[in-house]
CSV table of C-alpha atoms and ligand atoms in Angstrom, one decimal:
chain,number,residue,atom,x,y,z
A,1,MET,CA,11.4,-18.8,20.8
A,2,SER,CA,9.3,-21.2,18.9
A,3,CYS,CA,5.9,-23.0,20.2
A,4,THR,CA,7.1,-26.2,18.8
A,5,GLY,CA,7.6,-29.0,21.4
A,6,ALA,CA,5.3,-27.9,24.3
A,7,ARG,CA,2.8,-30.6,25.6
A,8,ALA,CA,-0.6,-31.5,24.2
A,9,PRO,CA,-0.4,-28.7,21.6
A,10,PHE,CA,-3.6,-27.9,19.7
A,11,THR,CA,-3.8,-24.1,18.9
A,12,VAL,CA,-6.4,-22.2,16.7
A,13,ALA,CA,-5.0,-19.1,15.1
A,14,ILE,CA,-7.6,-16.7,14.1
A,15,ASP,CA,-6.3,-13.6,12.3
A,16,GLY,CA,-8.1,-10.6,10.5
A,17,PRO,CA,-8.9,-6.9,10.6
A,18,ALA,CA,-11.0,-5.3,12.9
A,19,ALA,CA,-14.8,-6.1,13.2
A,20,ALA,CA,-14.7,-9.0,10.9
A,21,GLY,CA,-16.1,-11.5,13.4
A,22,LYS,CA,-13.0,-12.9,14.8
A,23,GLY,CA,-13.8,-12.6,18.5
A,24,THR,CA,-17.5,-14.3,17.9
A,25,ILE,CA,-15.8,-17.1,15.9
A,26,ALA,CA,-13.0,-17.5,18.7
A,27,ARG,CA,-15.5,-17.5,21.5
A,28,ALA,CA,-17.8,-20.1,20.0
A,29,LEU,CA,-14.7,-22.4,19.2
A,30,ALA,CA,-13.5,-22.0,22.7
A,31,ALA,CA,-16.8,-22.7,24.3
A,32,ARG,CA,-17.7,-25.9,21.8
A,33,PHE,CA,-14.1,-27.6,22.3
A,34,GLY,CA,-13.1,-26.5,25.9
A,35,LEU,CA,-10.1,-24.3,24.6
A,36,ALA,CA,-8.8,-21.4,26.6
A,37,HIS,CA,-9.3,-18.1,24.5
A,38,LEU,CA,-7.0,-15.1,24.5
A,39,ASP,CA,-8.2,-11.7,22.5
A,40,THR,CA,-4.7,-10.6,22.0
A,41,GLY,CA,-6.0,-7.1,20.7
A,42,LEU,CA,-6.6,-6.5,24.5
A,43,LEU,CA,-2.8,-6.6,24.9
A,44,TYR,CA,-2.2,-3.8,22.4
A,45,ARG,CA,-5.2,-1.9,23.6
A,46,ALA,CA,-4.2,-2.0,27.3
A,47,VAL,CA,-0.6,-0.7,26.2
A,48,GLY,CA,-2.2,2.1,24.5
A,49,ALA,CA,-4.5,2.9,27.3
A,50,ILE,CA,-1.7,2.9,29.9
A,51,GLY,CA,-0.1,5.8,27.9
A,52,GLY,CA,3.4,7.0,28.4
A,53,ASP,CA,6.1,5.0,26.8
A,54,PRO,CA,4.4,2.1,25.1
A,55,VAL,CA,7.7,-0.1,25.4
A,56,ALA,CA,7.6,0.4,29.1
A,57,ALA,CA,3.8,-0.3,29.2
A,58,ALA,CA,4.3,-3.4,27.2
A,59,ARG,CA,6.9,-4.8,29.5
A,60,ALA,CA,5.2,-4.0,32.7
A,61,LEU,CA,1.6,-5.2,31.5
A,62,GLY,CA,-0.2,-7.1,34.1
A,63,PRO,CA,-3.9,-8.7,34.6
A,64,ALA,CA,-5.5,-5.6,35.9
A,65,ASP,CA,-4.5,-3.8,32.9
A,66,LEU,CA,-6.4,-6.1,30.8
A,67,ALA,CA,-9.5,-5.7,32.9
A,68,ARG,CA,-9.8,-1.7,32.4
A,69,GLY,CA,-13.2,-0.6,31.3
A,70,ASP,CA,-11.7,1.8,28.7
A,71,LEU,CA,-10.2,-0.6,26.2
A,72,ARG,CA,-13.1,-0.9,23.7
A,73,SER,CA,-13.3,2.6,22.2
A,74,LEU,CA,-12.4,3.8,18.8
A,75,ALA,CA,-9.5,5.9,20.3
A,76,ALA,CA,-8.2,2.9,22.2
A,77,GLY,CA,-8.1,0.9,18.9
A,78,GLN,CA,-6.2,3.6,17.2
A,79,ALA,CA,-3.6,3.9,20.2
A,80,ALA,CA,-3.4,0.1,20.1
A,81,SER,CA,-2.5,0.0,16.5
A,82,ARG,CA,0.0,2.7,16.7
A,83,GLY,CA,1.8,0.9,19.7
A,84,ALA,CA,1.5,-2.4,17.7
A,85,ALA,CA,3.7,-1.1,15.0
A,86,ILE,CA,6.8,-0.6,17.5
A,87,PRO,CA,8.8,-4.0,17.4
A,88,GLU,CA,10.0,-3.7,20.8
A,89,VAL,CA,6.2,-3.6,22.0
A,90,ARG,CA,5.5,-6.7,19.9
A,91,ALA,CA,8.5,-8.5,21.2
A,92,ALA,CA,7.5,-7.8,24.9
A,93,LEU,CA,4.1,-9.3,24.4
A,94,ALA,CA,5.2,-12.5,22.3
A,95,ASP,CA,6.5,-14.9,24.7
A,96,PHE,CA,3.0,-14.6,26.9
A,97,GLN,CA,1.1,-15.2,23.5
A,98,ARG,CA,3.3,-18.1,22.6
A,99,ARG,CA,3.0,-19.8,26.0
A,100,PHE,CA,-0.8,-19.2,26.1
A,101,ALA,CA,-1.0,-20.7,22.4
A,102,ARG,CA,0.7,-24.0,23.5
A,103,GLN,CA,-0.8,-24.4,27.0
A,104,PRO,CA,-1.8,-27.9,27.8
A,105,GLY,CA,-5.6,-28.3,26.7
A,106,GLY,CA,-5.2,-26.4,23.8
A,107,ALA,CA,-5.9,-22.6,23.0
A,108,VAL,CA,-7.7,-20.4,20.5
A,109,LEU,CA,-6.1,-16.8,20.0
A,110,ASP,CA,-7.4,-14.0,17.9
A,111,GLY,CA,-5.4,-11.2,16.4
A,112,ARG,CA,-3.3,-10.2,13.4
A,113,ASP,CA,-0.2,-12.3,13.4
A,114,ILE,CA,-1.2,-15.4,15.3
A,115,GLY,CA,-0.9,-17.6,12.3
A,116,THR,CA,2.0,-16.0,10.7
A,117,VAL,CA,4.4,-15.0,13.7
A,118,ILE,CA,3.1,-15.9,17.0
A,119,CYS,CA,2.1,-19.5,16.2
A,120,PRO,CA,3.0,-20.7,12.7
A,121,GLU,CA,2.7,-24.2,14.0
A,122,ALA,CA,-0.8,-23.9,14.9
A,123,GLU,CA,-3.0,-26.8,14.2
A,124,VAL,CA,-5.8,-24.6,12.5
A,125,LYS,CA,-5.4,-21.2,10.9
A,126,LEU,CA,-8.4,-19.2,10.0
A,127,PHE,CA,-8.3,-15.7,8.5
A,128,ILE,CA,-11.7,-13.8,8.9
A,129,THR,CA,-12.3,-10.8,6.5
A,130,ALA,CA,-14.9,-8.6,5.4
A,131,SER,CA,-15.2,-5.4,3.2
A,132,PRO,CA,-14.4,-2.1,5.2
A,133,GLU,CA,-17.9,-0.8,4.5
A,134,VAL,CA,-19.5,-4.0,6.2
A,135,ARG,CA,-16.9,-3.9,9.1
A,136,ALA,CA,-17.5,-0.1,9.8
A,137,THR,CA,-21.3,-0.7,9.6
A,138,ARG,CA,-21.0,-3.2,12.5
A,139,ARG,CA,-18.8,-1.0,14.4
A,140,TRP,CA,-21.0,2.0,14.0
A,141,ARG,CA,-24.2,0.1,15.1
A,142,GLU,CA,-22.3,-0.7,18.5
A,143,LEU,CA,-21.3,3.1,19.1
A,144,PRO,CA,-23.5,5.9,20.7
A,145,ALA,CA,-26.1,7.4,18.5
A,146,GLY,CA,-24.8,10.6,16.6
A,147,THR,CA,-21.4,9.1,15.5
A,148,PRO,CA,-21.1,9.8,11.9
A,149,PHE,CA,-20.7,6.6,9.7
A,150,GLU,CA,-18.2,8.3,7.7
A,151,THR,CA,-15.9,8.7,10.9
A,152,VAL,CA,-16.0,5.1,11.7
A,153,LEU,CA,-15.2,4.1,7.9
A,154,ALA,CA,-12.3,6.4,8.0
A,155,GLU,CA,-11.1,4.8,11.3
A,156,VAL,CA,-11.4,1.3,9.9
A,157,ARG,CA,-9.4,2.2,6.8
A,158,GLU,CA,-6.9,4.1,8.7
A,159,ARG,CA,-6.3,1.1,11.0
A,160,ASP,CA,-6.2,-1.3,8.2
A,161,ALA,CA,-3.5,0.5,6.3
A,162,ARG,CA,-1.5,0.9,9.6
A,163,ASP,CA,-1.9,-2.8,10.5
A,164,MET,CA,-1.1,-4.2,7.1
A,165,GLY,CA,1.6,-1.6,6.2
A,166,ARG,CA,3.9,-2.0,9.2
A,167,THR,CA,7.1,-3.7,8.9
A,168,ASP,CA,7.0,-5.9,11.9
A,169,ALA,CA,4.4,-8.8,11.6
A,170,PRO,CA,1.9,-7.2,9.2
A,171,LEU,CA,-1.5,-8.1,9.1
A,172,ARG,CA,-1.7,-10.9,6.2
A,173,PRO,CA,-3.1,-14.3,5.9
A,174,ALA,CA,-0.7,-17.3,6.6
A,175,LEU,CA,-0.3,-19.2,3.3
A,176,ASP,CA,-2.2,-22.1,4.9
A,177,ALA,CA,-4.9,-20.2,6.3
A,178,LEU,CA,-8.6,-20.9,5.5
A,179,ILE,CA,-10.2,-17.6,4.4
A,180,LEU,CA,-13.5,-16.6,5.6
A,181,ASP,CA,-15.3,-13.5,4.1
A,182,THR,CA,-18.0,-12.4,6.6
A,183,SER,CA,-19.2,-9.7,4.0
A,184,THR,CA,-21.0,-12.5,2.1
A,185,LEU,CA,-21.2,-15.2,4.8
A,186,ALA,CA,-23.6,-14.5,7.9
A,187,ILE,CA,-21.7,-14.8,11.2
A,188,ASP,CA,-23.6,-18.0,12.1
A,189,GLU,CA,-22.6,-19.8,8.9
A,190,ALA,CA,-19.0,-18.6,9.5
A,191,VAL,CA,-19.1,-19.9,12.9
A,192,ALA,CA,-20.4,-23.3,11.6
A,193,ARG,CA,-17.7,-23.6,9.2
A,194,ALA,CA,-15.1,-22.9,11.7
A,195,LEU,CA,-16.6,-25.4,14.1
A,196,GLU,CA,-16.4,-28.0,11.2
A,197,VAL,CA,-12.6,-27.2,10.4
A,198,VAL,CA,-11.6,-27.7,14.0
A,199,ARG,CA,-13.9,-30.8,14.5
A,200,ALA,CA,-12.1,-32.3,11.5
A,201,ARG,CA,-8.6,-31.3,12.6
A,202,LEU,CA,-9.3,-32.9,16.3
A,203,GLY,CA,-10.6,-36.1,14.6
A,204,ALA,CA,-7.6,-36.3,12.3
A,205,GLY,CA,-5.3,-35.7,15.2
B,1,LIG,O1,-8.3,-6.8,17.6
B,1,LIG,P1,-8.3,-5.4,17.9
B,1,LIG,O2,-9.3,-4.3,17.2
B,1,LIG,O3,-8.7,-5.3,19.5
B,1,LIG,O4,-7.0,-4.7,17.9
B,1,LIG,C1,-6.5,-3.5,18.4
B,1,LIG,C2,-5.0,-3.2,17.5
B,1,LIG,O5,-4.1,-4.0,18.2
B,1,LIG,C3,-5.2,-3.5,16.0
B,1,LIG,O6,-5.6,-2.4,15.4
B,1,LIG,C4,-3.7,-3.8,15.8
B,1,LIG,C5,-3.2,-4.4,17.1
B,1,LIG,N1,-3.0,-6.0,17.2
B,1,LIG,C6,-2.0,-6.3,16.5
B,1,LIG,O7,-1.1,-5.7,16.0
B,1,LIG,N2,-1.6,-7.8,16.8
B,1,LIG,C7,-2.5,-8.6,17.4
B,1,LIG,N3,-2.4,-9.9,17.5
B,1,LIG,C8,-3.7,-8.1,17.9
B,1,LIG,C9,-4.1,-6.6,17.8
């Protein structure tokens, strides 16, 4: 299914690896421009957290699953990444994301394949990245004291390799995405650039 042809389409697609700053930028854009926001990683995290057959979990996913309190851990991220490599899991979650992307009033979605697979027609595509060391440091600071930094860095590298190396919808920038590297750009500067790009596109539309 393509997302072309829906009413009032205005989609901001934000892709990139874990802890690059996608969520912060997505929330800022949604608040500033009154767009609906979907953190698509939550769908894959919920599939991993439900356990059992990931394809059955993805097909039966409902709103209560996304409200679970155990979706933010390192283990949930790894389980999400493993399930996300299964094409039938991705297929089961695609239509919901496409409808969300093209809803009246506009939407911002952050994930790994929004600009490449879910909504290649998105009016704005951003690819937010940062070095593995910078991203692991951000994650490590959010975790309970005592978690070794090396463990977090290894987890970041492992998840990057799996998300970039899978056959179906691998993590990569769309050819027409604007790339923002938040290892060298403070997050508020990255937010300011993203706001400017969306403002310009809305003005041009
Ligand atoms: O964004 P996140 O860290 O919450 O995502 C968790 C995992 O889910 C990520 O490692 C890969 C997978 N994912 C995906 O394959 N496609 C998406 N659009 C979003 C997440």
